[in-house]
PDB file of N, CA and C in Angstrom:
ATOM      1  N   UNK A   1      70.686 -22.860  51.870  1.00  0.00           N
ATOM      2  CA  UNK A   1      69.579 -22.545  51.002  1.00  0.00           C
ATOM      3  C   UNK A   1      70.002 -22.634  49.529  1.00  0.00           C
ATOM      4  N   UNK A   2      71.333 -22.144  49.301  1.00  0.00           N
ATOM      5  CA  UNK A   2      71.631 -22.046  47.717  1.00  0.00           C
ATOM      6  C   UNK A   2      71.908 -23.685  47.546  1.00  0.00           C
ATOM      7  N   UNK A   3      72.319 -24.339  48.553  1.00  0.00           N
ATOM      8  CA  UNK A   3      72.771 -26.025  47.885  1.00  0.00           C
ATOM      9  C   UNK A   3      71.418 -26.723  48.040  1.00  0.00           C
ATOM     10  N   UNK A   4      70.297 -26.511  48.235  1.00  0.00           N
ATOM     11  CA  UNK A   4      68.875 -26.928  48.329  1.00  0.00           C
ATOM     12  C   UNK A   4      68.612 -26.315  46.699  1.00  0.00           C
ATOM     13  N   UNK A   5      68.698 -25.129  46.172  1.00  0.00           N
ATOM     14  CA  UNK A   5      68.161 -24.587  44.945  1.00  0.00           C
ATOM     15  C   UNK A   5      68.928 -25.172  44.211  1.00  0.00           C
ATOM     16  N   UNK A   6      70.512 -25.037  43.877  1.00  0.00           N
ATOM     17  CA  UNK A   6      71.235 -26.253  43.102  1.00  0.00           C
ATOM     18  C   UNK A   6      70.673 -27.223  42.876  1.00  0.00           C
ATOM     19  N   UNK A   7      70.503 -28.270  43.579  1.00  0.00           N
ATOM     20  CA  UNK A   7      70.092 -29.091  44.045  1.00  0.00           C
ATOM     21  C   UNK A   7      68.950 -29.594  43.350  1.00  0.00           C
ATOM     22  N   UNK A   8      67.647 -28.322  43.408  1.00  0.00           N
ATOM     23  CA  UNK A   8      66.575 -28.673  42.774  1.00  0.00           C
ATOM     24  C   UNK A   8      66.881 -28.469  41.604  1.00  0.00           C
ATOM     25  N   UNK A   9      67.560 -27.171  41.004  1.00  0.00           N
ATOM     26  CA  UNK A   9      67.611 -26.943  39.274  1.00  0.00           C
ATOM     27  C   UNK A   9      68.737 -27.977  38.581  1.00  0.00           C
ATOM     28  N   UNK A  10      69.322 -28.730  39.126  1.00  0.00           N
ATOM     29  CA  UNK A  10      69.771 -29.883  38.602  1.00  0.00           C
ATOM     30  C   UNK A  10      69.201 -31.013  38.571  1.00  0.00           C
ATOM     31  N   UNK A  11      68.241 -31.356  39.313  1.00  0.00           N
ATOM     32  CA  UNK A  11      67.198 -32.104  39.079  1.00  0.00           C
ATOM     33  C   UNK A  11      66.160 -32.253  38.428  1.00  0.00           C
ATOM     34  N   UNK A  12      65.493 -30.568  38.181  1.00  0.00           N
ATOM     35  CA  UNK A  12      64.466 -29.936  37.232  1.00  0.00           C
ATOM     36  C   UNK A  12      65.313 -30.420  35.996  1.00  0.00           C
ATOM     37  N   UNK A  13      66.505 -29.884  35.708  1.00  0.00           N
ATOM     38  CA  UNK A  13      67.399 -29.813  34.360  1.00  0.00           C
ATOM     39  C   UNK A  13      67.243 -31.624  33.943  1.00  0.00           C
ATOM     40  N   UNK A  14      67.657 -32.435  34.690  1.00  0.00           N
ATOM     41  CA  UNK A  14      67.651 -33.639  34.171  1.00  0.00           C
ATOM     42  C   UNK A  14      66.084 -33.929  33.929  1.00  0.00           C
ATOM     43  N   UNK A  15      65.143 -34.101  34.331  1.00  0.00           N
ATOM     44  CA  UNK A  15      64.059 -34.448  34.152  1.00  0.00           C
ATOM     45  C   UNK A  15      63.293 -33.650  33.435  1.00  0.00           C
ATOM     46  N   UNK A  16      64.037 -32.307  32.514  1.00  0.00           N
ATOM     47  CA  UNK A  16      63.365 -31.190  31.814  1.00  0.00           C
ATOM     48  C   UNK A  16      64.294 -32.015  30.231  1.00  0.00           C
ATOM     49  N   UNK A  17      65.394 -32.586  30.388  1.00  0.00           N
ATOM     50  CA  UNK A  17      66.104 -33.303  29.177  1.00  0.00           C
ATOM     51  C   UNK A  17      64.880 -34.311  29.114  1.00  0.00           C
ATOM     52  N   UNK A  18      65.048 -35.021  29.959  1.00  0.00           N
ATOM     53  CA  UNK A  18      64.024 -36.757  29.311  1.00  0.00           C
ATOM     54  C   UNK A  18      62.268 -36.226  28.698  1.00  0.00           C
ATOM     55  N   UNK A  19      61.952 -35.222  29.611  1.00  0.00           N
ATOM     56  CA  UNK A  19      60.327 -35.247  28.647  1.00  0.00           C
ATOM     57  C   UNK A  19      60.863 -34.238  27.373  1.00  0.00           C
ATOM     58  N   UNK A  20      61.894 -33.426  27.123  1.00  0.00           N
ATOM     59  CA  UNK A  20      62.479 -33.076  25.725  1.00  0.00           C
ATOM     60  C   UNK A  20      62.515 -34.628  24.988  1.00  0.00           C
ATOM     61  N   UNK A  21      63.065 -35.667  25.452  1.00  0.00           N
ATOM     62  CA  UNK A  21      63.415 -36.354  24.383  1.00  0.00           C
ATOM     63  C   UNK A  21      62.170 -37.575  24.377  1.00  0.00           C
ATOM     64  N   UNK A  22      60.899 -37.394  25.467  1.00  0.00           N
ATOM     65  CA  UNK A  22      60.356 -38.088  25.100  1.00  0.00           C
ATOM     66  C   UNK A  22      59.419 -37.866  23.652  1.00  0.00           C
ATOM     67  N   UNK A  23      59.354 -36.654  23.560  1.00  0.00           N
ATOM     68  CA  UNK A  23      58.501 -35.764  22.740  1.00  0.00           C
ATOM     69  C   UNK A  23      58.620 -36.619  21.286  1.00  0.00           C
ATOM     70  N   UNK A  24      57.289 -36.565  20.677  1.00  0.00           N
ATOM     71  CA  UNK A  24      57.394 -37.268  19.579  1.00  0.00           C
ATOM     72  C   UNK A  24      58.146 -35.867  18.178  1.00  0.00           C
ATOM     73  N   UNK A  25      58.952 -36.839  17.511  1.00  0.00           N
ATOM     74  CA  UNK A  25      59.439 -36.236  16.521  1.00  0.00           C
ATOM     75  C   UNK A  25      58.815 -35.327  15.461  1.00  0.00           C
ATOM     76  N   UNK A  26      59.644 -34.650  14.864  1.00  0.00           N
ATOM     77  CA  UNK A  26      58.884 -33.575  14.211  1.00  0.00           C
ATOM     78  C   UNK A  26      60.058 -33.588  13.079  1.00  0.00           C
ATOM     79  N   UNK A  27      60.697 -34.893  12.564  1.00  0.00           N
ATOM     80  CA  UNK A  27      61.477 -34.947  11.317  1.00  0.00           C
ATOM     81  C   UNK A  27      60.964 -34.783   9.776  1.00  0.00           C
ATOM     82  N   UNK A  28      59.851 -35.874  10.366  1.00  0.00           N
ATOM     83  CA  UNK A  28      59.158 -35.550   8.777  1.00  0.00           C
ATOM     84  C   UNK A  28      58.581 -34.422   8.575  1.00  0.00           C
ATOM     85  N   UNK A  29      58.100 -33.675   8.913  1.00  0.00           N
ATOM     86  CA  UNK A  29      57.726 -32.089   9.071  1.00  0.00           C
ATOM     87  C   UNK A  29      58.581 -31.534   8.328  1.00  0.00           C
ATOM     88  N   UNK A  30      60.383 -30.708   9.344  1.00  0.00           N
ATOM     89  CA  UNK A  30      61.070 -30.706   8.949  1.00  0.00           C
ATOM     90  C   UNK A  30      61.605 -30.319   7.250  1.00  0.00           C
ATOM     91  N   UNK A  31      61.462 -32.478   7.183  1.00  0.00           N
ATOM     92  CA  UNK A  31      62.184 -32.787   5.744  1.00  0.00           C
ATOM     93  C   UNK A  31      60.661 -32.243   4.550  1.00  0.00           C
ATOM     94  N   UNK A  32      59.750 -32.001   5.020  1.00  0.00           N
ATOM     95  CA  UNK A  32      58.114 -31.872   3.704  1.00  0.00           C
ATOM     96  C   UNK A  32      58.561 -30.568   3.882  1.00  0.00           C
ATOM     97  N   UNK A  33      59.034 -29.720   4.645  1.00  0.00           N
ATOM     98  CA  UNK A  33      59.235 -28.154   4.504  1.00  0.00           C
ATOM     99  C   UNK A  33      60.279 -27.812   3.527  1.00  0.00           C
ATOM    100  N   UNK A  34      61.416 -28.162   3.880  1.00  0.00           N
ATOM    101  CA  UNK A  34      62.331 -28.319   3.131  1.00  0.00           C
ATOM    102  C   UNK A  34      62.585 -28.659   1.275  1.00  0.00           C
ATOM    103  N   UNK A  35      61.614 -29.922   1.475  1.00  0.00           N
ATOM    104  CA  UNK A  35      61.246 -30.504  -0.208  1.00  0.00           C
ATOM    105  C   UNK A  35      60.649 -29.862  -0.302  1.00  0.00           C
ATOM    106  N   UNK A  36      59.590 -29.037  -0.026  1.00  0.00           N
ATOM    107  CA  UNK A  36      58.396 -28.083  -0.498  1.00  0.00           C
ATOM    108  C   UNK A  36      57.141 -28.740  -0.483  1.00  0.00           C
ATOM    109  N   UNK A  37      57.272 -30.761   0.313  1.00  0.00           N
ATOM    110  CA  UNK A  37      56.096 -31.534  -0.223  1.00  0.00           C
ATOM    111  C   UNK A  37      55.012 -31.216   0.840  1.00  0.00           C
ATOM    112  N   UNK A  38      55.360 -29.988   1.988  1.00  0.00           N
ATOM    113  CA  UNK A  38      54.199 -30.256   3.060  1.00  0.00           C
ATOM    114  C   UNK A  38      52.912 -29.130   2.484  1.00  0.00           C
ATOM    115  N   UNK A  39      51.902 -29.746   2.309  1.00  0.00           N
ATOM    116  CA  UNK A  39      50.612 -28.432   1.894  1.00  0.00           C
ATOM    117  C   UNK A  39      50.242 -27.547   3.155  1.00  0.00           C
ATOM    118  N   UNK A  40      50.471 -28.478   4.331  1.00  0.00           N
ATOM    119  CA  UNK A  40      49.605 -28.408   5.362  1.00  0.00           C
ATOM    120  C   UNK A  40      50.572 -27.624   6.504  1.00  0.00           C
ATOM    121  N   UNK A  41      51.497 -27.168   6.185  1.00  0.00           N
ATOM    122  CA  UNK A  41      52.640 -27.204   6.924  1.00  0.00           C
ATOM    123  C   UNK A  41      52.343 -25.719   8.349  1.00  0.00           C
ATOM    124  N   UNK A  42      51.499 -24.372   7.512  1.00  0.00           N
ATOM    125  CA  UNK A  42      51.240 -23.340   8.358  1.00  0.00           C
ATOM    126  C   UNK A  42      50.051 -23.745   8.723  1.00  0.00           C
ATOM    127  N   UNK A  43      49.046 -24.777   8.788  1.00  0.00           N
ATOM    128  CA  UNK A  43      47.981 -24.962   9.207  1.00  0.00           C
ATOM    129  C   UNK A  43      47.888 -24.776  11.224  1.00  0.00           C
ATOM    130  N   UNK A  44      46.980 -25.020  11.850  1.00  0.00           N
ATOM    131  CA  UNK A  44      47.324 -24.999  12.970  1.00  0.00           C
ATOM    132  C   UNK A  44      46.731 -26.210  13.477  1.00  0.00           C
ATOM    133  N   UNK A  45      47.542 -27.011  14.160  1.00  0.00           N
ATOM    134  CA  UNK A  45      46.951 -28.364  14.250  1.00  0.00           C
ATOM    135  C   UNK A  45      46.672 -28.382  15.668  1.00  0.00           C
ATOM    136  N   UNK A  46      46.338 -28.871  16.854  1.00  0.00           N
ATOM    137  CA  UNK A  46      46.131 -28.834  18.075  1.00  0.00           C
ATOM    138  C   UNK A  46      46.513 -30.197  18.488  1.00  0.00           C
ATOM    139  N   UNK A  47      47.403 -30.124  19.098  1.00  0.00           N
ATOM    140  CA  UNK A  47      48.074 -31.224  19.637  1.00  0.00           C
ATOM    141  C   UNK A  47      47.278 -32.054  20.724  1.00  0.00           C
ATOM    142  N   UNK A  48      47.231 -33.390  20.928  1.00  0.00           N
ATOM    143  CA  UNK A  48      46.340 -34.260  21.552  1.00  0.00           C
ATOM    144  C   UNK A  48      46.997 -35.117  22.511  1.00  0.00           C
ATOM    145  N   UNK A  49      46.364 -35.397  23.260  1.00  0.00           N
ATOM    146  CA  UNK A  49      46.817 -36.683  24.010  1.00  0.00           C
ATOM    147  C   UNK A  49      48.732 -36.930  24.612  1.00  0.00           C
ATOM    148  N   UNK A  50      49.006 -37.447  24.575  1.00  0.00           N
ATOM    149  CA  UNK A  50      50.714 -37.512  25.059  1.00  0.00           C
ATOM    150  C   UNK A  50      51.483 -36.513  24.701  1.00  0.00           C
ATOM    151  N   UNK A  51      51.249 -35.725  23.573  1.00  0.00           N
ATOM    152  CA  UNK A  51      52.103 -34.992  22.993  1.00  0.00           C
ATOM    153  C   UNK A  51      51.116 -33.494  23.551  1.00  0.00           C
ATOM    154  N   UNK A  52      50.321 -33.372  23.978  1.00  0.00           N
ATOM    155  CA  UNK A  52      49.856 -31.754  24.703  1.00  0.00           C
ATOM    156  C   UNK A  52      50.043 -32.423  25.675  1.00  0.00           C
ATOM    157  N   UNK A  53      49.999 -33.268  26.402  1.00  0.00           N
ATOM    158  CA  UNK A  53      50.694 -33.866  27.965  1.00  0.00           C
ATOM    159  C   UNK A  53      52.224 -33.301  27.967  1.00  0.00           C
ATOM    160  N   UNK A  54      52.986 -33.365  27.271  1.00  0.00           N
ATOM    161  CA  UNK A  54      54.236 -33.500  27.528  1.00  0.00           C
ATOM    162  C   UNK A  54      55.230 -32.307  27.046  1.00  0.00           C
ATOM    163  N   UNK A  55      53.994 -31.241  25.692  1.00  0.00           N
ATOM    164  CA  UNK A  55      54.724 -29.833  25.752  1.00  0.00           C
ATOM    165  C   UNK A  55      53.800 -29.358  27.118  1.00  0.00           C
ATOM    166  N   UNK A  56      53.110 -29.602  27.718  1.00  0.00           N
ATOM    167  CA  UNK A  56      52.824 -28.861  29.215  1.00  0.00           C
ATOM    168  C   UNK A  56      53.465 -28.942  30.293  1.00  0.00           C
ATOM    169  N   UNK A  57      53.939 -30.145  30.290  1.00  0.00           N
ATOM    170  CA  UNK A  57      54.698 -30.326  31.048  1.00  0.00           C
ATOM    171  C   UNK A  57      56.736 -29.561  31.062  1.00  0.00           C
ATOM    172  N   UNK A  58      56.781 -30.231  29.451  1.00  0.00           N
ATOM    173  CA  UNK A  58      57.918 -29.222  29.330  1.00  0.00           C
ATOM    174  C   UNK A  58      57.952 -27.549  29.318  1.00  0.00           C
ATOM    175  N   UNK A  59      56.929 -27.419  28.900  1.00  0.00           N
ATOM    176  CA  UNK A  59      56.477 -25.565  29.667  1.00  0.00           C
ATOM    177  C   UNK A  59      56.765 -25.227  31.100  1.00  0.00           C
ATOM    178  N   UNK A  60      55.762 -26.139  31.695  1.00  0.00           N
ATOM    179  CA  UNK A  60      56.183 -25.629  33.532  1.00  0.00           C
ATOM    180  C   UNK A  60      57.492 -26.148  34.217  1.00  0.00           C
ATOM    181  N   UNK A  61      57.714 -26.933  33.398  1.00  0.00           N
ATOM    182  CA  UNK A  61      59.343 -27.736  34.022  1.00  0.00           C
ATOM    183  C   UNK A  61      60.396 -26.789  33.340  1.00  0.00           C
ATOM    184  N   UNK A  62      60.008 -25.665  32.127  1.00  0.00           N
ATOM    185  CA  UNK A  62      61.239 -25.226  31.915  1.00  0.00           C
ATOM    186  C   UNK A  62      60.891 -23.648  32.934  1.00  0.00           C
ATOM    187  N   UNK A  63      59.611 -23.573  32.684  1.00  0.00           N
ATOM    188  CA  UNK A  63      59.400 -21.846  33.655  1.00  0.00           C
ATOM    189  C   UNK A  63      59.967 -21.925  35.191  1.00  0.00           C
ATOM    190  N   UNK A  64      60.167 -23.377  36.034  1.00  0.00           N
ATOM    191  CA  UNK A  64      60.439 -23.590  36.909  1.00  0.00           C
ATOM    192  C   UNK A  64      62.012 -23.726  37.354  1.00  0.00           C
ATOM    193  N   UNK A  65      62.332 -24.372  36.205  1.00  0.00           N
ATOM    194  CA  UNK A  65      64.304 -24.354  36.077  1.00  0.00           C
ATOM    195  C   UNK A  65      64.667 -22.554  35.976  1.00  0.00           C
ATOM    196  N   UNK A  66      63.911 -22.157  35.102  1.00  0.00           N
ATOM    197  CA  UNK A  66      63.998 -20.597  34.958  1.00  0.00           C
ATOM    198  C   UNK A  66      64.010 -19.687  35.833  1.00  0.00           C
ATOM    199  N   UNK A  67      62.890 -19.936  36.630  1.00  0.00           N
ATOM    200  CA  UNK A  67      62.803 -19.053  38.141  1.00  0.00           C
ATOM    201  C   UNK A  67      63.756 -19.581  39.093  1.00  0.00           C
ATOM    202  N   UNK A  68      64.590 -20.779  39.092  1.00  0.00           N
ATOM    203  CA  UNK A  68      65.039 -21.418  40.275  1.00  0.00           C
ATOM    204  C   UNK A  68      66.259 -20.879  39.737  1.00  0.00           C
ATOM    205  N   UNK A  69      66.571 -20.828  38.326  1.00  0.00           N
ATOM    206  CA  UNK A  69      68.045 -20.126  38.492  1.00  0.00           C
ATOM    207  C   UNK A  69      68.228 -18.773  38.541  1.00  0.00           C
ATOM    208  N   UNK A  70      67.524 -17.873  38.183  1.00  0.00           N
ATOM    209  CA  UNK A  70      67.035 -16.654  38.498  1.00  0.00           C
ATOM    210  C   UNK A  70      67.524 -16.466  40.254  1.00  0.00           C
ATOM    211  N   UNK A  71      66.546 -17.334  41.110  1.00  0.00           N
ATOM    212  CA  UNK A  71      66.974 -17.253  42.262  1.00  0.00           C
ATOM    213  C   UNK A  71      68.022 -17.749  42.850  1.00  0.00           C
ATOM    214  N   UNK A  72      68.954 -18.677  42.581  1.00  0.00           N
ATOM    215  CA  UNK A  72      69.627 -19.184  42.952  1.00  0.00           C
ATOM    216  C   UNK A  72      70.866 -18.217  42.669  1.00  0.00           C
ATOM    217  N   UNK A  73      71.273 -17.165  41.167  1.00  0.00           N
ATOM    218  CA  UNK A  73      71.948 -16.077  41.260  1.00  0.00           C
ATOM    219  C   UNK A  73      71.801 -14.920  41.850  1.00  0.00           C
ATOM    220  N   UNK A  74      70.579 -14.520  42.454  1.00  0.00           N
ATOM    221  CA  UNK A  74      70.284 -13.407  43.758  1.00  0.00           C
ATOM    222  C   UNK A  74      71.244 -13.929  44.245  1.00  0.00           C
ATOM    223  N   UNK A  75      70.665 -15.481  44.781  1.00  0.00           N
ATOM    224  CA  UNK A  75      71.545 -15.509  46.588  1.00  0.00           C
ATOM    225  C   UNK A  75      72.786 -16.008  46.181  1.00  0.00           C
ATOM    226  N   UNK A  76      73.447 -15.899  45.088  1.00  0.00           N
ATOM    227  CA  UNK A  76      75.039 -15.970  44.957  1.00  0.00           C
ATOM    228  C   UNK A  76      76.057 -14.466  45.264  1.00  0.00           C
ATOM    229  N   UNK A  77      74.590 -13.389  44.784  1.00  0.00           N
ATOM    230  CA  UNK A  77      75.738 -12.563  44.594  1.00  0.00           C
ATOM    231  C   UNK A  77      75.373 -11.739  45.778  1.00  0.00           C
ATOM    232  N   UNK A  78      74.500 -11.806  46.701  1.00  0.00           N
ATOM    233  CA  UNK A  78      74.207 -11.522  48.393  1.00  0.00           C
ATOM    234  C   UNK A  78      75.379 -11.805  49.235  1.00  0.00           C
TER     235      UNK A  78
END
């Protein structure tokens, strides 16, 4: 049972890296905070299309790595 949960949270973990890095960038943000050039910067913008696709996804893919290692240290120390 514990090399089945391994198993999955190393799999969750790799496929919880790639939609991290599919995520569109947030450099120029960032660098307008920094210079002081962003006006808009505390506004609240609502994210659309690929990019609310893909922090949802990185939400339940990380709550899921979370609970699986959670469980996977119960049944280590059983």
């Amino acid at each position: 049972m514990a090399q089945l949960i391994l198993t999955a949270l190393v799999v969750i973990g790799i496929v919880l890296i790639i939609c991290i890095m599919m995520q569109p960038s947030k450099q120029q943000d960032a660098l307008n905070a920094l210079s002081g050039g962003a006006s808009d910067l505390f506004q609240a913008q609502k994210s659309r299309g690929f990019e609310a696709i893909m922090k949802r996804i990185t939400a339940i893919l990380g709550g899921i790595w979370l609970i699986l290692g959670l469980l996977l240290m119960l049944l280590q120390n059983r």
